[in-house]
Each structure stands twice: as structure tokens, then as C-alpha cells.
mmCIF file of C-alpha atoms in Angstrom:
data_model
loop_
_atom_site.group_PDB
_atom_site.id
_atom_site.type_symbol
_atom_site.label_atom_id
_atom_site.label_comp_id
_atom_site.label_asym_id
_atom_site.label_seq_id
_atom_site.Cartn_x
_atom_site.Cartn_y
_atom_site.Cartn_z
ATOM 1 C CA UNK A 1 -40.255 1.654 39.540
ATOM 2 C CA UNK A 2 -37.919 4.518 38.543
ATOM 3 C CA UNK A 3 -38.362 5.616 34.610
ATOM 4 C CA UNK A 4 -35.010 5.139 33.041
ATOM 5 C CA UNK A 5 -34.065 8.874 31.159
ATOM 6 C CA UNK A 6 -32.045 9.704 28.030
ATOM 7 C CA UNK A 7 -28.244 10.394 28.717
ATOM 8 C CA UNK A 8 -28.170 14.232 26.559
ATOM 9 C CA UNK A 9 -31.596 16.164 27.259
ATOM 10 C CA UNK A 10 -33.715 16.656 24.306
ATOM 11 C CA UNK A 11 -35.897 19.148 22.895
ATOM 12 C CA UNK A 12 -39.631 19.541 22.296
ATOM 13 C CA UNK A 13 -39.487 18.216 18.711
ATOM 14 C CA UNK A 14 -37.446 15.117 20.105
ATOM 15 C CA UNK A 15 -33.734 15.233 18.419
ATOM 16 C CA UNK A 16 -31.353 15.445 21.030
ATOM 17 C CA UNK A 17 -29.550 19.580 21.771
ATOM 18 C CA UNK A 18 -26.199 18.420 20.804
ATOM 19 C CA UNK A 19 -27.706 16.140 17.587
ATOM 20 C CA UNK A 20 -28.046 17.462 14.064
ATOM 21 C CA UNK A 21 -31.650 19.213 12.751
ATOM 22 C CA UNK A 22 -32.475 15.496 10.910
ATOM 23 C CA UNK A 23 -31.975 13.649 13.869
ATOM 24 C CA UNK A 24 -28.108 12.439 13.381
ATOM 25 C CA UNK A 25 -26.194 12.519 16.374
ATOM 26 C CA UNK A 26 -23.748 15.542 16.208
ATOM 27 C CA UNK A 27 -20.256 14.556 15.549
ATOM 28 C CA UNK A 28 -17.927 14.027 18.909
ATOM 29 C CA UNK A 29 -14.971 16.586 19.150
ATOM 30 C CA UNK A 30 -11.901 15.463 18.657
ATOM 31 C CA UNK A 31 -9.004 15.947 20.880
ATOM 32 C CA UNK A 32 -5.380 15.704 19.977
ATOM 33 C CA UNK A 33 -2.133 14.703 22.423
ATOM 34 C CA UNK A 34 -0.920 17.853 21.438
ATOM 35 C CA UNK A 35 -1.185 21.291 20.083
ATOM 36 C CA UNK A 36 -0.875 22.408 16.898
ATOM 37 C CA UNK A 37 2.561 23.228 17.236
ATOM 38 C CA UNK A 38 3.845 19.958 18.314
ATOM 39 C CA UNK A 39 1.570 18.223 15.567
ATOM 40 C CA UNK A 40 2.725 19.794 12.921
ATOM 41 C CA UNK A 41 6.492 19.223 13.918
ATOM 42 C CA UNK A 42 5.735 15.773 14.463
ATOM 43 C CA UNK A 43 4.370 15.563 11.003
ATOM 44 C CA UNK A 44 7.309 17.243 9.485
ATOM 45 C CA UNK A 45 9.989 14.513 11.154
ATOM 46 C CA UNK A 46 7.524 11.899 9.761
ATOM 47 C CA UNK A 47 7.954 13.285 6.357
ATOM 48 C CA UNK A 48 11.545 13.467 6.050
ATOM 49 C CA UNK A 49 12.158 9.844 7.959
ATOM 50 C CA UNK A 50 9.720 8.359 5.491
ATOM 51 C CA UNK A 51 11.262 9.606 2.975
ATOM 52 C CA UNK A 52 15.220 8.914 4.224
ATOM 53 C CA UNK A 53 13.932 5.975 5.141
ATOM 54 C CA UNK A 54 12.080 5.041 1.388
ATOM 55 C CA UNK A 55 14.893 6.004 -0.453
ATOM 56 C CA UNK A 56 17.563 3.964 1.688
ATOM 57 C CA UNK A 57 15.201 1.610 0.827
ATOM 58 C CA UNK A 58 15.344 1.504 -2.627
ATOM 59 C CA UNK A 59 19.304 1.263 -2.081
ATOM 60 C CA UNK A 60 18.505 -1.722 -0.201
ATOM 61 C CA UNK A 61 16.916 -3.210 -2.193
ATOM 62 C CA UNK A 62 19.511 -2.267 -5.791
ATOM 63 C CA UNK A 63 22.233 -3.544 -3.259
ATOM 64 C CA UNK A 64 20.491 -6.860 -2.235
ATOM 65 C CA UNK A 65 19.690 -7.433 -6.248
ATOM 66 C CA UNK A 66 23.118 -6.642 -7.469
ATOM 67 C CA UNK A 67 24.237 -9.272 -4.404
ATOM 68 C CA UNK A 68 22.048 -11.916 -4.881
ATOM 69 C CA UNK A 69 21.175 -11.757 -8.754
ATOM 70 C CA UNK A 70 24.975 -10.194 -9.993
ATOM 71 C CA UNK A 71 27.427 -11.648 -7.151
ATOM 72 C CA UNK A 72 28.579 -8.211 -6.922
ATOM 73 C CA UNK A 73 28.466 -5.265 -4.220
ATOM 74 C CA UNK A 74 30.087 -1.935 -3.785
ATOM 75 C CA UNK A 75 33.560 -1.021 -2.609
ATOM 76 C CA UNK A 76 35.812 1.877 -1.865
ATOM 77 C CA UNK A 77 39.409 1.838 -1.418
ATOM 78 C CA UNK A 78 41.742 -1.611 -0.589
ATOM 79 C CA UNK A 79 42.973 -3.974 -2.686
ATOM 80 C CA UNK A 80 41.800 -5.946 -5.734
ATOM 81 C CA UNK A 81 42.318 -9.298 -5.081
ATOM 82 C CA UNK A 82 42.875 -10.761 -8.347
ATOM 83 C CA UNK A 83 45.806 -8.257 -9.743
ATOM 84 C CA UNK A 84 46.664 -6.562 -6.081
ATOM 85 C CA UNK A 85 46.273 -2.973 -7.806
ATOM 86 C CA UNK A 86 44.935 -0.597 -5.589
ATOM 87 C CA UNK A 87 40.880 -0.320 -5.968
ATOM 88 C CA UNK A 88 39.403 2.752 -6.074
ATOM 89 C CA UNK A 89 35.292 2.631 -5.999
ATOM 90 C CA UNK A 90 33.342 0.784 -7.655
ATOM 91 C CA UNK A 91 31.735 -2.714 -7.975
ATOM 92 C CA UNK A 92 33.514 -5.597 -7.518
ATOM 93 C CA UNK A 93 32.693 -10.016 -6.538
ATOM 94 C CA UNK A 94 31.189 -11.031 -3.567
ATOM 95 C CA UNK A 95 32.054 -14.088 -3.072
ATOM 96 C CA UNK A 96 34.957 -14.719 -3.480
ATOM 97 C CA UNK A 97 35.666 -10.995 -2.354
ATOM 98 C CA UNK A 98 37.142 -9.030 -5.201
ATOM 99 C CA UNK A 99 38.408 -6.371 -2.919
ATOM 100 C CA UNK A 100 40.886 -6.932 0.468
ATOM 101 C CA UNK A 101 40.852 -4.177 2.812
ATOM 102 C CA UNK A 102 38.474 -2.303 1.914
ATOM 103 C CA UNK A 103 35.023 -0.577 3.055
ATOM 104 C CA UNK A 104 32.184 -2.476 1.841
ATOM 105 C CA UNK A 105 29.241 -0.112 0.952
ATOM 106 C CA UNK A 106 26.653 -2.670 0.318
ATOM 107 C CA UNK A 107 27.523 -3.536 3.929
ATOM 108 C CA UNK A 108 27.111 0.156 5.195
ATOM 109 C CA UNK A 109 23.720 0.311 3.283
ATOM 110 C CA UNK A 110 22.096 -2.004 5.544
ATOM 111 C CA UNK A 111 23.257 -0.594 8.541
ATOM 112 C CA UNK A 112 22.380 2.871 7.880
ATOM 113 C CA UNK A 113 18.431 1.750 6.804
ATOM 114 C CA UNK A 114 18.085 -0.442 9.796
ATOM 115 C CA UNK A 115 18.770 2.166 11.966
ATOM 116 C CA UNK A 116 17.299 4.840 9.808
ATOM 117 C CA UNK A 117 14.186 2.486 10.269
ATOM 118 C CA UNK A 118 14.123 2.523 14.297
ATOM 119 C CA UNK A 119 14.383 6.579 13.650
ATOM 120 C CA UNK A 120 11.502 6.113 11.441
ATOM 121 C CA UNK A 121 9.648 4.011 14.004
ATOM 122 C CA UNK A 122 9.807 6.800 16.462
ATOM 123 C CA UNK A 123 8.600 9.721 14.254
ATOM 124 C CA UNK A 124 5.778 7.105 13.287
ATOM 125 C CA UNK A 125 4.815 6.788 17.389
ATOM 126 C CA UNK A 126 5.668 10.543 17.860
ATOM 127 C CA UNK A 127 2.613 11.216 15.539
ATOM 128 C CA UNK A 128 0.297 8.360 16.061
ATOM 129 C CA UNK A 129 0.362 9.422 19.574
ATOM 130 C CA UNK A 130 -0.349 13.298 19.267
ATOM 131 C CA UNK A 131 -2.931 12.388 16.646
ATOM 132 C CA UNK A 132 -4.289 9.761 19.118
ATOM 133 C CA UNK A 133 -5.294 7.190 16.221
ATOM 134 C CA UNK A 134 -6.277 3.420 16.472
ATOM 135 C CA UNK A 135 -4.014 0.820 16.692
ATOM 136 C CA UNK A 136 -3.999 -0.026 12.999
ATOM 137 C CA UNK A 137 -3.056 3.143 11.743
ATOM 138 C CA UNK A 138 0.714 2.920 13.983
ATOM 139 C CA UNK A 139 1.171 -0.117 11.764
ATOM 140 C CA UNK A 140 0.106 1.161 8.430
ATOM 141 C CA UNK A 141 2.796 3.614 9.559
ATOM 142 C CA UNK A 142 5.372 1.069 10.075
ATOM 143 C CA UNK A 143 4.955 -0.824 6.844
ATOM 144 C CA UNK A 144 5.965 2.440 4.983
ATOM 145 C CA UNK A 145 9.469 1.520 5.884
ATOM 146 C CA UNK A 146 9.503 -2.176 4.959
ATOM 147 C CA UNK A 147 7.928 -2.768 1.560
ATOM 148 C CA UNK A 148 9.525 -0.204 -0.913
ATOM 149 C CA UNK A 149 7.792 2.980 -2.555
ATOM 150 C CA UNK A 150 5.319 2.079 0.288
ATOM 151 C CA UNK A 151 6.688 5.229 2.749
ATOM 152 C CA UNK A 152 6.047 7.481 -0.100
ATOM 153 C CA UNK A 153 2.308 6.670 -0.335
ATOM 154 C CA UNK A 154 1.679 6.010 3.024
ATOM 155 C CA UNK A 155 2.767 9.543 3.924
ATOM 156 C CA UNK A 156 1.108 11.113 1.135
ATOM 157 C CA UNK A 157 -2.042 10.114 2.907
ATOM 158 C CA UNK A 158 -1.372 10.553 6.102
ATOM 159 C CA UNK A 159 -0.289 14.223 5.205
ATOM 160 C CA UNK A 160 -3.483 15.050 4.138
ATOM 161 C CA UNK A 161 -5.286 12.899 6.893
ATOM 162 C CA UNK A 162 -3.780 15.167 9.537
ATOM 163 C CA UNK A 163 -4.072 18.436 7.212
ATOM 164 C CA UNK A 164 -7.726 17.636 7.346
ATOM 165 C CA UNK A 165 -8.331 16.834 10.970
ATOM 166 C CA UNK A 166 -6.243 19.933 12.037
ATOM 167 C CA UNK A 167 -8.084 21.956 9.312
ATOM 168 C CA UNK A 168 -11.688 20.502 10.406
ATOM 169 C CA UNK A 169 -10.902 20.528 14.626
ATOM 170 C CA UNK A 170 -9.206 23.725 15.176
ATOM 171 C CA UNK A 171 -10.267 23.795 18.802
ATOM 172 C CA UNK A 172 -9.414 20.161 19.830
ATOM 173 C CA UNK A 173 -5.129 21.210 19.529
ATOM 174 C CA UNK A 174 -5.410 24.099 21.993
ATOM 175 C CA UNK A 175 -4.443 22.597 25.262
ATOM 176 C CA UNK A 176 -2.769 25.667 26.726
#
């Protein structure tokens, strides 16, 4: 019968060579999807597109209040529908619509953070990828930009998540 062997080779006193002095395995290296470089600019689109993204946001969420609580949204330019004077900017009824003719910011609010949100989305795969993270993390990521102030904390940690792993690996970005 053949005597099964240990994977890593170990010493006389019985720890393993690549295993810490008290018998803890050592730690395994880590290895990025990029270098340093790219990780780093990755992280720096992350941090303005969560914050774009948290503050539009915060509109959203003033506009959808002032809609639903006030019956009023934001205008600029056309018509005001009651006295047909020309409206300038400002806020004006819903339903039925103060203003004729004119642009509808409230409208243009939700536009811009849904598709600021895809943007986000990206820079959120762009570094989950390059740090090579679970699962999980991509959508702890994603959450930022749904639940508001949530992109502000969310990036606040991850900041200092990659910080540290780029601080504590400086050999496992160098890929060239």
C-alpha cells in the first residue's frame, strides 16, 4: 500500500516551510486582475460615480417627496396654466399640471440617476473585477446606488478595503 504524503514539505520540527513559526498556515498571496495602475483608476471612477450617483439620489428622492407628499415638481420655462403668464423656474402642481410647455425637471431628475446608476454599475464591476472579490461584495456595491446616503458609506469602506490590500500585497498588482 502506498503511504499517502503531505501536499507542502515540512520541516524537522513538523510546521509546514511556507506555514508560520506557531504552526498557522502562512497566509495565501493575493493576486489582483490588474496592476496597480489600473486599480487605482478603477477606484477613482468608483468614487466619483458613487458619489454623482448618491447625490442624484438625494434629488430623487426631494423630487419624489415634493411629488407625492406636496403635488408639486419643478419647472423651467412655458406657460402657467392657471393665469397663462409666462413661467419662469420654479415649483409648480402636478396634477393638474401648473405649467404648459414647459421642461419638467423632476422628470429630468429621474432620467439622469437611472442612467447615472448603469454608469455606476460599471465602475462597481470595473473594480470588483480587478480586485477579484466574492460575489457578495459586487452587490454591496450595487446597493450604494439604491438606498440613499448608502453610496457614501459603502465607498468609504471600500476605499480603505482596497487601500489596505494594495498597501499589504504590493507584489500581487505587478503583472507586467
Amino acid at each position: 500500500m502506498i503511504e499517502p504524503k503531505p501536499a507542502v514539505p515540512s520541516n524537522e520540527s513538523g510546521t509546514s516551510q511556507s506555514g508560520a513559526s506557531d504552526g498557522r498556515p502562512a497566509a495565501k498571496k493575493r493576486r489582483f486582475g490588474g496592476t496597480e495602475a489600473q486599480i487605482r483608476s478603477a477606484l477613482k471612477f468608483y468614487k466619483v460615480m458613487a458619489y454623482l450617483t448618491g447625490i442624484m439620489l438625494l434629488l430623487l428622492c426631494v423630487e419624489l417627496i415634493a411629488r407625492y407628499a406636496f403635488g408639486v415638481s419643478l419647472y423651467a420655462g412655458g406657460t402657467d396654466a392657471l393665469t397663462g403668464r409666462p413661467f419662469g423656474f420654479g415649483l409648480a402642481a402636478s396634477e393638474p399640471k401648473g405649467v404648459i410647455g414647459g421642461v419638467n425637471l423632476s422628470v429630468t431628475v429621474l432620467i439622469v440617476h437611472g442612467w447615472m446608476y448603469v454608469v455606476y454599475l460599471i465602475s462597481d464591476f470595473r473594480l470588483w473585477s480587478l480586485m477579484r472579490w466574492p460575489f457578495t461584495k459586487f452587490i454591496l456595491l450595487a446597493l450604494g446606488g439604491v438606498v440613499p446616503l448608502m453610496s457614501f458609506i459603502v465607498e468609504k469602506k471600500f476605499h480603505a478595503e482596497v487601500e489596505a490590500e494594495l498597501a499589504a500585497n504590493p507584489q500581487a498588482s505587478k503583472r507586467y
